[in-house]
Coordinates of N, CA, C and O in Angstrom, one line a residue:
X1173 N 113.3 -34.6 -29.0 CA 114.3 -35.0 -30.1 C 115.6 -34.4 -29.9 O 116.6 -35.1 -30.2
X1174 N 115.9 -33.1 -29.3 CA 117.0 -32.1 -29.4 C 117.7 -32.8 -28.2 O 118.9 -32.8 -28.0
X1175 N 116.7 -33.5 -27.1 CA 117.9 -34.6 -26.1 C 118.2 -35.2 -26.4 O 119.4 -35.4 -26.2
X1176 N 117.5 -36.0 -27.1 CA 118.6 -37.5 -27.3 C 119.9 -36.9 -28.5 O 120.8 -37.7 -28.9
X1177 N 119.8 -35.8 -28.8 CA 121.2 -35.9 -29.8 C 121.7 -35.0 -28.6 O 122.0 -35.8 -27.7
X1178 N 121.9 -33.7 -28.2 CA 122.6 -33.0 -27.6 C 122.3 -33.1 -25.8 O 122.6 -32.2 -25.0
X1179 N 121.6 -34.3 -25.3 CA 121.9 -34.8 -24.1 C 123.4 -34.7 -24.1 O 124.2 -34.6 -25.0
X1180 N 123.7 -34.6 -22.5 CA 125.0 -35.2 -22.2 C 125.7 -37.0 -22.3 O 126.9 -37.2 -22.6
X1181 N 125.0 -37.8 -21.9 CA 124.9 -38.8 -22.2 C 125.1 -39.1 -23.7 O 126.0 -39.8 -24.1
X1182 N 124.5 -38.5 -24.5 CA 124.5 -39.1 -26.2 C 124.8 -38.5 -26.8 O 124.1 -38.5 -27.8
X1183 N 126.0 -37.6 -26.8 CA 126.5 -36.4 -27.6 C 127.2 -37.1 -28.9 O 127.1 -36.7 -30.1
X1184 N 127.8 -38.4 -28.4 CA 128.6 -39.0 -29.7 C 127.8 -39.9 -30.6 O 128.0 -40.2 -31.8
X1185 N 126.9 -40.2 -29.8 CA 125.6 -41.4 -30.4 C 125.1 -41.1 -31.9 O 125.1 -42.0 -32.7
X1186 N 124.9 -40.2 -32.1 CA 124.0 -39.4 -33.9 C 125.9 -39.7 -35.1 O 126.0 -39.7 -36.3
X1187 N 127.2 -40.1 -33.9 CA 128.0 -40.2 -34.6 C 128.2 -41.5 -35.5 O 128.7 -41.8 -36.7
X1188 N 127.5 -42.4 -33.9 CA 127.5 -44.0 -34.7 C 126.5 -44.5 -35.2 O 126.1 -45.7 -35.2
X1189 N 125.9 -43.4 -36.0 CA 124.5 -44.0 -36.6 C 124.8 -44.4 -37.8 O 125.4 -43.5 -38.5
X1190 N 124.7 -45.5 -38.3 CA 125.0 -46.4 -39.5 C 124.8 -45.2 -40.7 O 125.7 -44.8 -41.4
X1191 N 123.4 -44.8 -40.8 CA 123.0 -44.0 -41.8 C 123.6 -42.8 -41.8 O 123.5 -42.1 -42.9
X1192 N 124.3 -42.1 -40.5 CA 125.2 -41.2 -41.3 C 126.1 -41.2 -42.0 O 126.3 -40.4 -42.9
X1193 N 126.9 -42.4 -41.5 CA 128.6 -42.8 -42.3 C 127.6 -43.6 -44.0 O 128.1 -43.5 -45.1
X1194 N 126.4 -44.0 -43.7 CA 126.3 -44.2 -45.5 C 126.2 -42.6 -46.2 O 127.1 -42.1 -47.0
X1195 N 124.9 -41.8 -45.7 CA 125.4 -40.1 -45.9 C 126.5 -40.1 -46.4 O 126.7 -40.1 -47.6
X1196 N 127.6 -40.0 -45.4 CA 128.6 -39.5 -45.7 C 129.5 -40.3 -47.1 O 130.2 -39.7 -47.9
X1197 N 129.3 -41.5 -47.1 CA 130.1 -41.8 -48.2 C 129.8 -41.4 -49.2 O 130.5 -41.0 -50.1
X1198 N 127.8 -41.6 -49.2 CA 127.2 -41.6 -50.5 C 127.7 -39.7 -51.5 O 127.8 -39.4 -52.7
X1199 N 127.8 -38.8 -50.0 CA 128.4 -37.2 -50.3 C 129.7 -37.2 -51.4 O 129.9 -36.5 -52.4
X1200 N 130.6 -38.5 -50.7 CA 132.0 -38.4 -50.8 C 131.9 -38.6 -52.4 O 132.1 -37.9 -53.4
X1201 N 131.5 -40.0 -52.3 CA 131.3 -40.4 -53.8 C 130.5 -39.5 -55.1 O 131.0 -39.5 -56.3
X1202 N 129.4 -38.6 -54.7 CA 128.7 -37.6 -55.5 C 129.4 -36.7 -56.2 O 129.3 -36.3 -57.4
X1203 N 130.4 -36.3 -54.7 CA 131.2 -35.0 -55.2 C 132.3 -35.3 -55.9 O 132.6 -34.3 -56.5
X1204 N 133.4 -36.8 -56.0 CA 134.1 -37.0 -56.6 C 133.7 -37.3 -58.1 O 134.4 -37.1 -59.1
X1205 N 132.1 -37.9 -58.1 CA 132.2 -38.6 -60.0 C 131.5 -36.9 -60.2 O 131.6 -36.6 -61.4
X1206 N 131.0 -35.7 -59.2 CA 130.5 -34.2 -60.2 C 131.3 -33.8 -60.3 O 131.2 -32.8 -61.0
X1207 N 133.0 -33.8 -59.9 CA 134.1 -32.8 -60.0 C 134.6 -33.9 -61.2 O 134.7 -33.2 -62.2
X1208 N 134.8 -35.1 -61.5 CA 135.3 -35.6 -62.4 C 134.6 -35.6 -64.0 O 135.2 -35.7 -65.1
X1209 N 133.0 -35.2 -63.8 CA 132.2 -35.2 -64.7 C 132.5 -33.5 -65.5 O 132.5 -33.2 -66.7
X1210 N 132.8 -32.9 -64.4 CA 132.8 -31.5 -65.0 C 134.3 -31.4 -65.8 O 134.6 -30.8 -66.8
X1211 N 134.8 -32.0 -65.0 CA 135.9 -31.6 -65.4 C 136.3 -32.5 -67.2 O 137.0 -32.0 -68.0
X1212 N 136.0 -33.3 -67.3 CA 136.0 -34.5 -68.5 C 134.6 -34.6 -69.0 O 134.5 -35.6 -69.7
X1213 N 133.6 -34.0 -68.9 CA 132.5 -34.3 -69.6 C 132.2 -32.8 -70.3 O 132.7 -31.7 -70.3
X1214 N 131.1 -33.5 -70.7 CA 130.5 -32.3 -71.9 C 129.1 -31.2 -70.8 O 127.9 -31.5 -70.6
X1215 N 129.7 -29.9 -70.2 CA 129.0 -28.9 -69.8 C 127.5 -28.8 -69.6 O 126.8 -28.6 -68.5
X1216 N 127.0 -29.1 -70.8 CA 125.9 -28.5 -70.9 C 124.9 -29.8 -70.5 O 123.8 -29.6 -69.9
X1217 N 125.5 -31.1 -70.8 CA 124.9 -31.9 -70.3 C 124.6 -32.7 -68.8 O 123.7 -33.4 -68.3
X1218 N 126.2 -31.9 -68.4 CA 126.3 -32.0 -66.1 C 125.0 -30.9 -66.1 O 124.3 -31.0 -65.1
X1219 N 124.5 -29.8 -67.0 CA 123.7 -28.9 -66.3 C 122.1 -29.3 -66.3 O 121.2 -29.0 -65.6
X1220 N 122.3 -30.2 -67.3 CA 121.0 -30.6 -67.3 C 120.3 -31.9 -66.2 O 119.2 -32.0 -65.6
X1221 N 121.9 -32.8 -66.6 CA 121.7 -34.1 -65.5 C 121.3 -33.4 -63.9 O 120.3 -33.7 -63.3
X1222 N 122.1 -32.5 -63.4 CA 122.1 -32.2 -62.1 C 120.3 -31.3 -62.0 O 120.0 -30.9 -60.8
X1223 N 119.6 -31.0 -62.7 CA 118.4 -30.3 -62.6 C 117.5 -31.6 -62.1 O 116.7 -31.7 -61.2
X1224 N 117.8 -32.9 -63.3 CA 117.3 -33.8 -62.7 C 117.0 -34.6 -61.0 O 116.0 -35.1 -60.5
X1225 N 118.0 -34.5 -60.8 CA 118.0 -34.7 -59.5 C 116.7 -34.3 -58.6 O 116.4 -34.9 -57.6
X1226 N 116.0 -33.2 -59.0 CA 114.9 -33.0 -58.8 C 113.7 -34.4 -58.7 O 113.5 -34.9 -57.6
X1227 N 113.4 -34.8 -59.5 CA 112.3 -35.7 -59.7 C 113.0 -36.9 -59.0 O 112.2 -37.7 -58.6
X1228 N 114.4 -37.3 -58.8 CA 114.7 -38.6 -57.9 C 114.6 -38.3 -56.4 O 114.5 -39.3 -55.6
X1229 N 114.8 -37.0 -56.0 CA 114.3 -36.8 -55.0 C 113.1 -37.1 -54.4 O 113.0 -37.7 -53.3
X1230 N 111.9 -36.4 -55.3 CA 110.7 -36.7 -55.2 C 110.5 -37.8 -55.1 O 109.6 -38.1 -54.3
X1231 N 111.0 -38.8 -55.6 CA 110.5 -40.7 -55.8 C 110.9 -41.1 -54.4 O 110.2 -41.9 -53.7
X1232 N 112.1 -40.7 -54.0 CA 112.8 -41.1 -53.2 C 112.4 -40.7 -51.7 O 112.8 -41.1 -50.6
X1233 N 111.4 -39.7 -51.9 CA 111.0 -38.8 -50.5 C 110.0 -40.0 -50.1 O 109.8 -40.7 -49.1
X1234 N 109.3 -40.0 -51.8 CA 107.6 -40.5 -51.6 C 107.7 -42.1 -51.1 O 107.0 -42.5 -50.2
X1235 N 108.6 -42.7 -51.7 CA 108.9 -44.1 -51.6 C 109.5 -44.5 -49.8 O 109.1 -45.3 -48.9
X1236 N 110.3 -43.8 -49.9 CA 111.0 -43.8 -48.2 C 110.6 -43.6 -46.8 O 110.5 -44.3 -45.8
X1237 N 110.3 -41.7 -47.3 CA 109.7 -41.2 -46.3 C 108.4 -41.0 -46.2 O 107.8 -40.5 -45.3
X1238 N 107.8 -41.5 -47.4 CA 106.0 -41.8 -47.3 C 105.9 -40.1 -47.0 O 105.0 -39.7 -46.3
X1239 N 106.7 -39.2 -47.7 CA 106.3 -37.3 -47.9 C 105.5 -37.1 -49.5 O 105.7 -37.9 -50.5
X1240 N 104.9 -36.3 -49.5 CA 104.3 -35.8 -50.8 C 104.5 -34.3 -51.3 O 103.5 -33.5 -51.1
X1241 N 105.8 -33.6 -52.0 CA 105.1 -32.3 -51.6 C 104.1 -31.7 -51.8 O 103.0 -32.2 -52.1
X1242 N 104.3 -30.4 -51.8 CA 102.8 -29.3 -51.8 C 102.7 -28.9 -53.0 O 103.6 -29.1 -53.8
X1243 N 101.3 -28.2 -53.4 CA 101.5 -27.6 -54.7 C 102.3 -26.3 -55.1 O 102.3 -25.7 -56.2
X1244 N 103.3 -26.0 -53.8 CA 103.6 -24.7 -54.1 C 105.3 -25.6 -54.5 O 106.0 -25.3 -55.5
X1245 N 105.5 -25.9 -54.0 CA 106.4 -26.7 -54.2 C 106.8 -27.8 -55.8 O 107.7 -27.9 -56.6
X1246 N 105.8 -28.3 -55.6 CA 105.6 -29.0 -57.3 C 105.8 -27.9 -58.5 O 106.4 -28.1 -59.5
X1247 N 104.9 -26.5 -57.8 CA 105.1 -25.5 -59.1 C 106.8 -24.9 -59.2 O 107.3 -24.3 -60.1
X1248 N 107.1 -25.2 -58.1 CA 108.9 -24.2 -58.2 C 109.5 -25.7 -59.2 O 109.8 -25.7 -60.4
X1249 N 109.5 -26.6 -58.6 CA 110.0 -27.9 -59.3 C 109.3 -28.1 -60.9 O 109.8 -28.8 -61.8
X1250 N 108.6 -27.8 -60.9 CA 108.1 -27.5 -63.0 C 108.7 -26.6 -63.3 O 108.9 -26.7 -64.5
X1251 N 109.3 -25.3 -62.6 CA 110.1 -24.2 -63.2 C 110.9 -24.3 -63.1 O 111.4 -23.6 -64.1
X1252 N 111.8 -24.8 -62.5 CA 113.5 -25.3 -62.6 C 113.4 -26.1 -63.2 O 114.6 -26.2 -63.5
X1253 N 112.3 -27.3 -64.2 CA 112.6 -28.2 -64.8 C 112.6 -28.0 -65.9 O 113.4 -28.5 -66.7
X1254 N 111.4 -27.0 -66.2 CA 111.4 -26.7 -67.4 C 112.3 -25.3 -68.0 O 112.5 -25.1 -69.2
X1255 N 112.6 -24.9 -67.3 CA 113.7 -23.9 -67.6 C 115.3 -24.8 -67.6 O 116.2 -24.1 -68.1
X1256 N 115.7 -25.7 -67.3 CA 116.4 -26.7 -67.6 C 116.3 -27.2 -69.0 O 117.1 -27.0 -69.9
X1257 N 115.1 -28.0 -69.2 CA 115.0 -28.1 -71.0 C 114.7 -27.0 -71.6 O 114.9 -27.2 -72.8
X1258 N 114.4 -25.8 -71.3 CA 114.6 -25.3 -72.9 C 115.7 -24.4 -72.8 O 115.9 -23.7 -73.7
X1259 N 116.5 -24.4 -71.7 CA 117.5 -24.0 -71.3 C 118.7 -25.6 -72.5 O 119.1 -25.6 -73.7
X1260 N 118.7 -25.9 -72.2 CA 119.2 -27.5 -73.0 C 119.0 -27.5 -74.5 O 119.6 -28.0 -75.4
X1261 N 118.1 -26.9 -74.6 CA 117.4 -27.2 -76.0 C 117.7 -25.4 -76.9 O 117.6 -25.2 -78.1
X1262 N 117.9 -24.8 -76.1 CA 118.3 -23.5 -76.6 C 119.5 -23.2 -77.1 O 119.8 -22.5 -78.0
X1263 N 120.5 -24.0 -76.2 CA 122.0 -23.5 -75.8 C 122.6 -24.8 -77.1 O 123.4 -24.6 -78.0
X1264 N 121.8 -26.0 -76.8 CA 122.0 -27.3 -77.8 C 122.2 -26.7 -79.6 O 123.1 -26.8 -80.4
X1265 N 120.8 -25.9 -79.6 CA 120.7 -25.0 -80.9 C 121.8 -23.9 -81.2 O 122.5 -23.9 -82.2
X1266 N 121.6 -23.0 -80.1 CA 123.0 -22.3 -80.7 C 124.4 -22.6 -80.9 O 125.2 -21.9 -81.6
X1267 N 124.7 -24.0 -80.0 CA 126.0 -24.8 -80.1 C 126.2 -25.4 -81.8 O 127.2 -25.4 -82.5
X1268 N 125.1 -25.9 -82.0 CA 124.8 -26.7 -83.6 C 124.9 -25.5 -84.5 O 125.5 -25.8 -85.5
X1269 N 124.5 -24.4 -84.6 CA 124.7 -23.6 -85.6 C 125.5 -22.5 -85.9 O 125.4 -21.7 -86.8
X1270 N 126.6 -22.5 -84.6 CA 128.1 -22.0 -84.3 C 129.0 -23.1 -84.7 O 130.2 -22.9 -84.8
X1271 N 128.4 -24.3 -84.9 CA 130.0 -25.5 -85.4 C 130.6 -25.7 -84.1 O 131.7 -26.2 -84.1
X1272 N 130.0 -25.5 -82.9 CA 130.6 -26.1 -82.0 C 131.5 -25.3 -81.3 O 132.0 -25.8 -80.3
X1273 N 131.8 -23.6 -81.8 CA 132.6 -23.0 -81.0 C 131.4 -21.7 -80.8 O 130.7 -21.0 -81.5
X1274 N 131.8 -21.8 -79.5 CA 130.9 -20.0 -78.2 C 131.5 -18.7 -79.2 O 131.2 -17.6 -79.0

């Protein structure tokens, strides 16, 4: 595999692969609406949405790349998840009964 990209012959080839330049836009685009989101949206909810990302990966592994992960794996991803909601549901609470100011 490590020839056909770093052959002599096909050094530029991994450059004209269709699905990099989608990669790459799909990056370009991500990081412009999370810097725009942070910056004009409401905090606590970029922290939550971006935890998400978790479980679309998963769909997206299973559906594409026909991967499954492991159970040591599924257990890290239930603790980032769930420390995300009550992480959400904690900070939501103390926000509501400060009136809205830290």
């Amino acid at each position: 595999m490590l020839s056909l990209v770093y052959g002599s012959d096909n050094q530029l080839r991994v450059l004209l692969d269709p699905m990099v330049w989608l990669s790459v836009v799909f990056l370009f685009l991500y990081l412009l609406s999370k810097t725009y989101s942070w910056e004009h949206g409401n905090a606590l909810l970029n922290s939550v949405f971006m935890f998400l990302g978790l479980p679309f990966v998963l769909i997206l592994g299973f559906l594409c790349l026909d991967e499954f992960p492991k159970t040591h794996q599924l257990v890290g991803i239930a603790l980032i998840l769930t420390s995300a909601v009550f992480s959400y549901f904690a900070v939501g609470k103390h926000f509501k009964s400060s009136k809205g100011v830290y």
